[in-house]
Short mmCIF file of N, CA, C and O and ligand atoms in Angstrom, two decimals:
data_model
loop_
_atom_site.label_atom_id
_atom_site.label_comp_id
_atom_site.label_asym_id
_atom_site.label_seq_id
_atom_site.Cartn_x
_atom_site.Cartn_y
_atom_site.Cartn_z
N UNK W 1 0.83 -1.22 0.00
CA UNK W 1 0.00 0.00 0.00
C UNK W 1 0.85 1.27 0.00
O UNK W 1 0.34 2.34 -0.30
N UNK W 2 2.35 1.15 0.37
CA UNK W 2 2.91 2.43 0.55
C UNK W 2 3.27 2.93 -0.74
O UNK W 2 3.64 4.09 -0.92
N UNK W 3 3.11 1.74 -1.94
CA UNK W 3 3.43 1.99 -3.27
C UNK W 3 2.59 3.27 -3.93
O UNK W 3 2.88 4.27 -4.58
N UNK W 4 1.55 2.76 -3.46
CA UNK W 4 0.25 4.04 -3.89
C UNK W 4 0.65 5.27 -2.83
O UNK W 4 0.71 6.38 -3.36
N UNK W 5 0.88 5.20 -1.62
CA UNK W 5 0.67 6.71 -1.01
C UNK W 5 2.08 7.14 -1.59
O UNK W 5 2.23 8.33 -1.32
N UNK W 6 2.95 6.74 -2.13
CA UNK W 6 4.26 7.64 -2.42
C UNK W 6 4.01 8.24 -4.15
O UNK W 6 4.30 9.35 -4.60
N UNK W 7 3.32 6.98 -4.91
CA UNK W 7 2.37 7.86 -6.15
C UNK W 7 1.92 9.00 -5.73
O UNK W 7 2.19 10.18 -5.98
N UNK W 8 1.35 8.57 -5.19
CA UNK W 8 0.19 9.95 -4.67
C UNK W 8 0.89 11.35 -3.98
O UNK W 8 0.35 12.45 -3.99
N UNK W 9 1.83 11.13 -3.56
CA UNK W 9 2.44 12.19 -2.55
C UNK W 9 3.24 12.90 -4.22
O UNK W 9 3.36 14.06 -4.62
N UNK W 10 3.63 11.58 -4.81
CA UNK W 10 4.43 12.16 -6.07
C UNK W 10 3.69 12.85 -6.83
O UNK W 10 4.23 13.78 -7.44
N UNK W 11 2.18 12.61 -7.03
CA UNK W 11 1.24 13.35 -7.76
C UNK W 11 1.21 14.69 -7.39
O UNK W 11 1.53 15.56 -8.21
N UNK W 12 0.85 15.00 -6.15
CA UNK W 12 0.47 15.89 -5.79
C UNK W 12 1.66 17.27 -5.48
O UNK W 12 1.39 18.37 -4.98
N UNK W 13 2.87 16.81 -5.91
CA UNK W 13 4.13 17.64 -5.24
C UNK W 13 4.06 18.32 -6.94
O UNK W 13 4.22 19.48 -7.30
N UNK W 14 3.68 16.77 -7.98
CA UNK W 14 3.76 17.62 -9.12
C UNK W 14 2.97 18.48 -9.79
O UNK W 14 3.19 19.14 -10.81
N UNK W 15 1.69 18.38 -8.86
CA UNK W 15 0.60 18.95 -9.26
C UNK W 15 0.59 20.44 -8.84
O UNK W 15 -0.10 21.23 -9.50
N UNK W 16 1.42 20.94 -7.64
CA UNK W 16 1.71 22.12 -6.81
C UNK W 16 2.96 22.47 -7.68
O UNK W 16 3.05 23.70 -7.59
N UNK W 17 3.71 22.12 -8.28
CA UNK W 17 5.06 22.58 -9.17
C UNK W 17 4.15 23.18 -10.38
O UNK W 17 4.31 24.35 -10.75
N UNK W 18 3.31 22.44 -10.90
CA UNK W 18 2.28 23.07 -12.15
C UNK W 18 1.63 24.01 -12.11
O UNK W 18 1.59 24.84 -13.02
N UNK W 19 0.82 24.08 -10.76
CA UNK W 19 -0.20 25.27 -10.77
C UNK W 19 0.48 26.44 -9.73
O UNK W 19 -0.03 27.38 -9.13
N UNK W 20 2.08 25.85 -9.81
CA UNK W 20 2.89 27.55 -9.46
C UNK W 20 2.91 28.04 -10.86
O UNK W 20 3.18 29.23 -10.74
N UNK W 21 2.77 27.79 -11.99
CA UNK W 21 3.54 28.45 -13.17
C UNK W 21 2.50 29.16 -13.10
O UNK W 21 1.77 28.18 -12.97
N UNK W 22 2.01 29.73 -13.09
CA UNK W 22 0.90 31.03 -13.03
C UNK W 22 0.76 31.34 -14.94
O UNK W 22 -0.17 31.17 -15.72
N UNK W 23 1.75 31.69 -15.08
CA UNK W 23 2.16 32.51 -16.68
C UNK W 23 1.24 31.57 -17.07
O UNK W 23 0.11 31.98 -17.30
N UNK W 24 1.55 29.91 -17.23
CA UNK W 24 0.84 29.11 -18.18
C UNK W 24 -0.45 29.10 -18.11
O UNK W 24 -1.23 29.23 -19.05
N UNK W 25 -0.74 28.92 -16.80
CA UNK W 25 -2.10 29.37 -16.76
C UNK W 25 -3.16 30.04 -17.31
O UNK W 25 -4.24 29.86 -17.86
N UNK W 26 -2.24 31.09 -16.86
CA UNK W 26 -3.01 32.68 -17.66
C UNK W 26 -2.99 32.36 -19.18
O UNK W 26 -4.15 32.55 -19.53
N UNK W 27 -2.38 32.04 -20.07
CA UNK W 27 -2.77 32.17 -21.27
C UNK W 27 -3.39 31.01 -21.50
O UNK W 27 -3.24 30.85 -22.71
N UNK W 28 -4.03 30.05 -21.08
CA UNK W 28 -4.95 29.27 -21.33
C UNK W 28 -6.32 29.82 -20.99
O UNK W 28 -7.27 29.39 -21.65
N UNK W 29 -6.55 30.74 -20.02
CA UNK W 29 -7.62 31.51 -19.88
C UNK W 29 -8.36 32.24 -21.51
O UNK W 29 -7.87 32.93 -22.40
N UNK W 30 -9.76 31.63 -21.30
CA UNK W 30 -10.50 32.38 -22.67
C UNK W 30 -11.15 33.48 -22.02
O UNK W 30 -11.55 33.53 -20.85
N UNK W 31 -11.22 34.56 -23.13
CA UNK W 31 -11.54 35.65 -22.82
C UNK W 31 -13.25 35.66 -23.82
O UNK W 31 -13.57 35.93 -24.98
N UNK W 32 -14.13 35.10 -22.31
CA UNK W 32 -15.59 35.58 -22.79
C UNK W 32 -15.86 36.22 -23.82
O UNK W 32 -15.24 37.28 -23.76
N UNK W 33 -16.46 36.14 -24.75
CA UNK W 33 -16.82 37.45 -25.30
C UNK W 33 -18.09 37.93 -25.27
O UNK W 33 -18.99 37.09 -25.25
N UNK W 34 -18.43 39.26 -25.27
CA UNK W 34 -19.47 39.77 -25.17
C UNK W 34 -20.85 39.41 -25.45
O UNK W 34 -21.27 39.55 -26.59
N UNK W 35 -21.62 38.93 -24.50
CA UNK W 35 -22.94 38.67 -24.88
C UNK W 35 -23.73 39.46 -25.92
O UNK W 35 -23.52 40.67 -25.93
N UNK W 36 -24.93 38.79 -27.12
CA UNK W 36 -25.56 39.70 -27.63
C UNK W 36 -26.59 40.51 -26.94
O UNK W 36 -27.25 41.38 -27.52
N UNK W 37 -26.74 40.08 -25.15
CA UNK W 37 -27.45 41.32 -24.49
C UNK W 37 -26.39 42.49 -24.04
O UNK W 37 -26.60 43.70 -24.11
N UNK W 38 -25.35 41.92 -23.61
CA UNK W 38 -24.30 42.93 -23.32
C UNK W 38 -23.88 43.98 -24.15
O UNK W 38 -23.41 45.07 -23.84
N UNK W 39 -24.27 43.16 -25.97
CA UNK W 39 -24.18 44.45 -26.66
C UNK W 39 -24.83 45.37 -26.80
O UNK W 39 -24.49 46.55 -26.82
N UNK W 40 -26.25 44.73 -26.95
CA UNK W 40 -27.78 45.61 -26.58
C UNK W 40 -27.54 46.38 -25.81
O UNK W 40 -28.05 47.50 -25.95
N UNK W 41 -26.80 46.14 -24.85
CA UNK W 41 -26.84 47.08 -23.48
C UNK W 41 -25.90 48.31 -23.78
O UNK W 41 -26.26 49.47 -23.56
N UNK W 42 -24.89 48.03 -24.21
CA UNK W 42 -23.74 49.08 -24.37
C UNK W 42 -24.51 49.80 -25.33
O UNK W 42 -24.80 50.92 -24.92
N UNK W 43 -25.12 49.45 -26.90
CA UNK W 43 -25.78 50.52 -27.71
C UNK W 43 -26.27 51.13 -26.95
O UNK W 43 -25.57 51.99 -26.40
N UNK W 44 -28.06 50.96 -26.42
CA UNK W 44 -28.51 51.78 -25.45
C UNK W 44 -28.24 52.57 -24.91
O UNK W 44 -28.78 53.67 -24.99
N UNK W 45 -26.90 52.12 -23.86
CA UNK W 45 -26.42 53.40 -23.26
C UNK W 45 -25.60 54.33 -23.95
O UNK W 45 -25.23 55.35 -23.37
N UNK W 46 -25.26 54.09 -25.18
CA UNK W 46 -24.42 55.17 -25.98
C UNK W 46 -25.78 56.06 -26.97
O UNK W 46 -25.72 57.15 -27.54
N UNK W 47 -27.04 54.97 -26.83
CA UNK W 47 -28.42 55.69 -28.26
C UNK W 47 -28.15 56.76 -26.91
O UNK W 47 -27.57 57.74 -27.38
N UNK W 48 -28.27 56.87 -26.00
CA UNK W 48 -29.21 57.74 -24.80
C UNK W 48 -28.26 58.73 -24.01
O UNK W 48 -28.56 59.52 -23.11
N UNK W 49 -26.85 58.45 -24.68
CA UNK W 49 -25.51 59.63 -23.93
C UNK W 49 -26.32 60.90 -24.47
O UNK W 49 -26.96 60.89 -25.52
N UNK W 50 -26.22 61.79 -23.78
CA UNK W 50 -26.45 63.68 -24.28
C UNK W 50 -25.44 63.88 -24.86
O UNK W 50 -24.37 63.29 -24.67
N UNK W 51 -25.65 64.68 -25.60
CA UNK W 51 -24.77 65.76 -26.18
C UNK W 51 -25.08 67.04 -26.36
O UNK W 51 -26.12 67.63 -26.69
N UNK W 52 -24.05 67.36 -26.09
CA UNK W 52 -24.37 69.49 -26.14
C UNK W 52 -24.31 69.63 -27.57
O UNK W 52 -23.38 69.28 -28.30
N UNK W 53 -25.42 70.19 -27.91
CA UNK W 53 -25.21 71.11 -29.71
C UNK W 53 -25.60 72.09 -29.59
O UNK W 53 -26.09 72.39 -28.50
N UNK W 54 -25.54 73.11 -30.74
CA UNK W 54 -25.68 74.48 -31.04
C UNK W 54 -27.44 74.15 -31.60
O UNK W 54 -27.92 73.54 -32.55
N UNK W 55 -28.13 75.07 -30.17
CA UNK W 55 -29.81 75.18 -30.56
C UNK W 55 -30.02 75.49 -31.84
O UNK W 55 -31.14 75.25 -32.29
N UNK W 56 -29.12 76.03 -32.62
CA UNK W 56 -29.69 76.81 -33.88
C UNK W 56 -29.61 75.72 -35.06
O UNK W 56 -30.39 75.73 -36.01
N UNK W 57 -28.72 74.89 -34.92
CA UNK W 57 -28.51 73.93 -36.46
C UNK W 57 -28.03 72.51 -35.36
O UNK W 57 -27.37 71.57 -35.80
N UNK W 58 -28.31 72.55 -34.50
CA UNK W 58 -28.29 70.91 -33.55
C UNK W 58 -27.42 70.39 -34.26
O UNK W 58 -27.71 69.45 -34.99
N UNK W 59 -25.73 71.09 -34.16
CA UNK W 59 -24.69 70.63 -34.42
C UNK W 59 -23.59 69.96 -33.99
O UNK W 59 -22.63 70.21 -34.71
N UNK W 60 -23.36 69.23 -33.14
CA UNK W 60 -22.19 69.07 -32.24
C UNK W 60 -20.81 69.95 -32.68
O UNK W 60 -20.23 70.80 -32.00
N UNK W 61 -20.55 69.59 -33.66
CA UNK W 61 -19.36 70.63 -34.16
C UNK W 61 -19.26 72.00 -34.34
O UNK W 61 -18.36 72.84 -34.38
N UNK W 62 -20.80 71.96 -34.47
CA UNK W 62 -21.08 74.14 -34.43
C UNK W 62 -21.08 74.34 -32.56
O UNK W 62 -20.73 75.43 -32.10
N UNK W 63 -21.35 73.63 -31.95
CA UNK W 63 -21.19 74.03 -30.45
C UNK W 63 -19.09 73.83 -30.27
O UNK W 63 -18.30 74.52 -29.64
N UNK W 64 -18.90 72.78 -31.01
CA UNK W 64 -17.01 72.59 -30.84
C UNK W 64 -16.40 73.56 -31.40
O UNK W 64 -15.17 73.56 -31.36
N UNK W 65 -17.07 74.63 -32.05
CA UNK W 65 -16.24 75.42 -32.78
C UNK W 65 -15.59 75.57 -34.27
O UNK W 65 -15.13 76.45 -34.99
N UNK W 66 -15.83 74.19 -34.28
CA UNK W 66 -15.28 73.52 -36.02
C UNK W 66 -15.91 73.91 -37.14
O UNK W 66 -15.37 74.22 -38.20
N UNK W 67 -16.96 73.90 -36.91
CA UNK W 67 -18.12 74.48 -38.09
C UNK W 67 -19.01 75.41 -37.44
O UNK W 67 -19.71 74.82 -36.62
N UNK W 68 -19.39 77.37 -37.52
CA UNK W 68 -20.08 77.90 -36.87
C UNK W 68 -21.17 78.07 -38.33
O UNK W 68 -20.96 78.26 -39.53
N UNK W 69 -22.29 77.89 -37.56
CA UNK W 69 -23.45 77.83 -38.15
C UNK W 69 -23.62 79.75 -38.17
O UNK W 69 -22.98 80.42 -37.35
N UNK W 70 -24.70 80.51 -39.33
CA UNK W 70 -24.63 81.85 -39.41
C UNK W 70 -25.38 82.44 -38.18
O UNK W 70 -25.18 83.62 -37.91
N UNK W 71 -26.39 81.59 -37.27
CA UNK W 71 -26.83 82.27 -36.24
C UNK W 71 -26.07 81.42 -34.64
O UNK W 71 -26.75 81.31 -33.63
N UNK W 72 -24.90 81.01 -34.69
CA UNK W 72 -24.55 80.47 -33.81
C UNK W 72 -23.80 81.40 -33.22
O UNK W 72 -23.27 80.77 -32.31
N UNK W 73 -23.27 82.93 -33.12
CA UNK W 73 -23.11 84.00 -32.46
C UNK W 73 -23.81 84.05 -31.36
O UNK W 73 -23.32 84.10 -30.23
N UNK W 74 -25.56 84.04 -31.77
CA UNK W 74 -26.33 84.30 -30.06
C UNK W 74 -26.78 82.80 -29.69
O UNK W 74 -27.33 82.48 -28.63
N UNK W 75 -26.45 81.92 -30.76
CA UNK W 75 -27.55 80.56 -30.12
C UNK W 75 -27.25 79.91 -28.83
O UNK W 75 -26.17 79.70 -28.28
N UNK W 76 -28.49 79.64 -28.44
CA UNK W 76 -28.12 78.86 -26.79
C UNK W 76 -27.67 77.56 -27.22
O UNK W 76 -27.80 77.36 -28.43
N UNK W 77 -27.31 76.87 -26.72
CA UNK W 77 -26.97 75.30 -26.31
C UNK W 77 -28.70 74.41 -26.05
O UNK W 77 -29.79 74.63 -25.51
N UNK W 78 -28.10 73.52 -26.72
CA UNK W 78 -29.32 72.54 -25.75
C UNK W 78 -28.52 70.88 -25.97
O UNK W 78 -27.46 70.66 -26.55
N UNK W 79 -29.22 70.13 -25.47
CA UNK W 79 -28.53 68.34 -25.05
C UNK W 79 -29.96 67.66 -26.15
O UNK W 79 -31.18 67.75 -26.24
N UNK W 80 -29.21 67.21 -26.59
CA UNK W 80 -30.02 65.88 -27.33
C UNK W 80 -29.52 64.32 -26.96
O UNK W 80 -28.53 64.12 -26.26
N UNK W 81 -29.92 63.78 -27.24
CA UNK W 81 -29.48 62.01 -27.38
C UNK W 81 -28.50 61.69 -28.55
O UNK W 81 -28.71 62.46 -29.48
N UNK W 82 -27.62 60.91 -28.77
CA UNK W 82 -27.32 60.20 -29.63
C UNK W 82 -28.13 59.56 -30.38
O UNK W 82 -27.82 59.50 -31.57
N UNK W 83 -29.30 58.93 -29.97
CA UNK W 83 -30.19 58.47 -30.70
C UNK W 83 -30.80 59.51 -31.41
O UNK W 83 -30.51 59.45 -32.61
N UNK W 84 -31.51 60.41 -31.13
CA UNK W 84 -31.47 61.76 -32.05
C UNK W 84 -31.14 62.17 -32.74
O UNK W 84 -31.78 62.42 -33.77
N UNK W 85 -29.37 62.61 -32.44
CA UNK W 85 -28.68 63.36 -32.91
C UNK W 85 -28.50 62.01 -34.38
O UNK W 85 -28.78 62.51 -35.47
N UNK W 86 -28.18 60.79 -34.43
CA UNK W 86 -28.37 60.05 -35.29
C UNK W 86 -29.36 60.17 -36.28
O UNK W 86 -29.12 60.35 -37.47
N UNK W 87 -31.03 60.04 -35.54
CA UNK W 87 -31.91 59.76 -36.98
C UNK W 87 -32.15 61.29 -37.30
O UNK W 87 -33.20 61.47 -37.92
N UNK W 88 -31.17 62.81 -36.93
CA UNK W 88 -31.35 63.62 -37.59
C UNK W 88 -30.45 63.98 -38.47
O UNK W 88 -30.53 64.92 -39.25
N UNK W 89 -29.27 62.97 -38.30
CA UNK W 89 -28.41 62.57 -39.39
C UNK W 89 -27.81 64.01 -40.33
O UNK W 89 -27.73 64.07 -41.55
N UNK W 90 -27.43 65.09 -39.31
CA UNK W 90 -27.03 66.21 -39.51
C UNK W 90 -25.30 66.54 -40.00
O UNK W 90 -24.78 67.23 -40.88
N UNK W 91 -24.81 65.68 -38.95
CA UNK W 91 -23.52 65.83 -39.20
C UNK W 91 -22.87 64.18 -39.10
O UNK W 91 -23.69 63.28 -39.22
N UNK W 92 -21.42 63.80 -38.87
CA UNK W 92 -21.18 62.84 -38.59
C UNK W 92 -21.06 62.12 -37.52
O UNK W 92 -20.57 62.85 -36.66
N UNK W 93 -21.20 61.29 -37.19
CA UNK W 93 -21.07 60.65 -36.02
C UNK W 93 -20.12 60.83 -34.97
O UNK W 93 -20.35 61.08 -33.79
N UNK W 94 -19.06 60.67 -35.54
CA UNK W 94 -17.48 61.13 -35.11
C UNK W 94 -17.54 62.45 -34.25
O UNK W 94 -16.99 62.48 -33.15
N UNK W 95 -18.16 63.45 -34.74
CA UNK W 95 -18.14 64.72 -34.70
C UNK W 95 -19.24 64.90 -32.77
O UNK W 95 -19.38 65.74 -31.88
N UNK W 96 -19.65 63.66 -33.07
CA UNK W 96 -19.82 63.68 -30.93
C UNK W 96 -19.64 62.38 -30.61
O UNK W 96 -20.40 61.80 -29.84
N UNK W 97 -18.67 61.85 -31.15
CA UNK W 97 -17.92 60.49 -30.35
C UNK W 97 -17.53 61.18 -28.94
O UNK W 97 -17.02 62.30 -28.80
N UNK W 98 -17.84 60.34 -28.04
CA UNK W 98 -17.34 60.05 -26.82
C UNK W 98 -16.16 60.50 -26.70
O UNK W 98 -15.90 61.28 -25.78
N UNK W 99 -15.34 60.17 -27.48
CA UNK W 99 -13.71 60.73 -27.54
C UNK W 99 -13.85 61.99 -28.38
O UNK W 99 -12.78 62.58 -28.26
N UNK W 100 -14.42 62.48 -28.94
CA UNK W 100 -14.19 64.08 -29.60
C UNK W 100 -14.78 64.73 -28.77
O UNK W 100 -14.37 65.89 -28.73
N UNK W 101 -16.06 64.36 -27.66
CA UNK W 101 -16.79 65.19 -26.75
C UNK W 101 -15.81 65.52 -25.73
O UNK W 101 -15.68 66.65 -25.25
N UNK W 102 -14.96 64.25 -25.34
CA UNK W 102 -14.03 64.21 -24.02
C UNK W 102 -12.69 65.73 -24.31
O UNK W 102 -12.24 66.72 -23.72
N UNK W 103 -12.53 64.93 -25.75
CA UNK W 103 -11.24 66.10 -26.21
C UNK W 103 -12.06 67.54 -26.25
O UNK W 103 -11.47 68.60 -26.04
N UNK W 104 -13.34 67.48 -26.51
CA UNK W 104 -13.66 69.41 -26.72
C UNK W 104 -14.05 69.74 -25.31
O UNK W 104 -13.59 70.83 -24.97
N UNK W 105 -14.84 69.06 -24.27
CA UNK W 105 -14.91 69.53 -22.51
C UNK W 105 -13.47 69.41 -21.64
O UNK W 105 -13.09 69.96 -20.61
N UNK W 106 -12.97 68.59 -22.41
CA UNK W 106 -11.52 68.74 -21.59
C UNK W 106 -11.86 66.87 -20.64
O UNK W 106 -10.90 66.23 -20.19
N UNK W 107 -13.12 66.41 -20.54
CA UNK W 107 -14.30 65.55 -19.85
C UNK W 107 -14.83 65.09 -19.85
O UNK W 107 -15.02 65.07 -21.07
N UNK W 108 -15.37 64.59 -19.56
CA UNK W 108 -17.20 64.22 -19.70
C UNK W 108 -17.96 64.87 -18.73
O UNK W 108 -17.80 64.52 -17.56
N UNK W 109 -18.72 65.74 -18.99
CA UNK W 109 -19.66 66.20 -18.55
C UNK W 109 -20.71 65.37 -18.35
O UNK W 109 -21.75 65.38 -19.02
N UNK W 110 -20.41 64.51 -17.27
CA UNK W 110 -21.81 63.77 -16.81
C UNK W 110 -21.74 63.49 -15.21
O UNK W 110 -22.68 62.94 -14.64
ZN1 ZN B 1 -25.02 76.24 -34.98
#
């Protein structure tokens, strides 16, 4: 019987030498990928981000400065949706990406 407990002791010393290598480990790890509700979810919350535009031509880029619309001298500001600002399909998309909003507030204003 001591034949088996010294297997076994041998198993297990090699089994603790293996699951030190950490490194190997880690790259056997799969990286989930995104559920099709998880994506649902992320659109949503990007259809429904605000954005600041110029009240007069609901521009994102006429409020950034890039393009001034002819009455954007006195126009107020107002916030629309992305979803909005999309099906009014005014300017480009880009033009209130998340990252062009961040670069023109310095932020996110939220
Ligand atoms: Zn404007």
């Amino acid at each position: 019987m001591s034949g088996f407990n010294d297997d076994l002791s041998r198993a297990m010393r090699e089994l603790e030498a293996e699951t030190g290598l950490t490194g190997r480990v880690g790259e056997t790890v799969e990286v989930r990928p995104a559920t099709d509700d998880e994506q649902r979810e992320a659109l949503e919350r990007e259809l429904g981000r605000d954005v600041t535009v110029c009240a007069e031509c609901l521009r994102a880029s006429c409020w950034h400065g890039e393009f001034m619309c002819e009455r954007s001298r006195d126009a107020n500001v107002r916030t629309l949706t992305v979803r909005q600002l999309r099906s009014l399909n005014l300017e480009h998309p880009d033009n209130y990406s998340r990252e062009r909003v961040a670069e023109v507030h310095g932020s996110e204003p939220e």
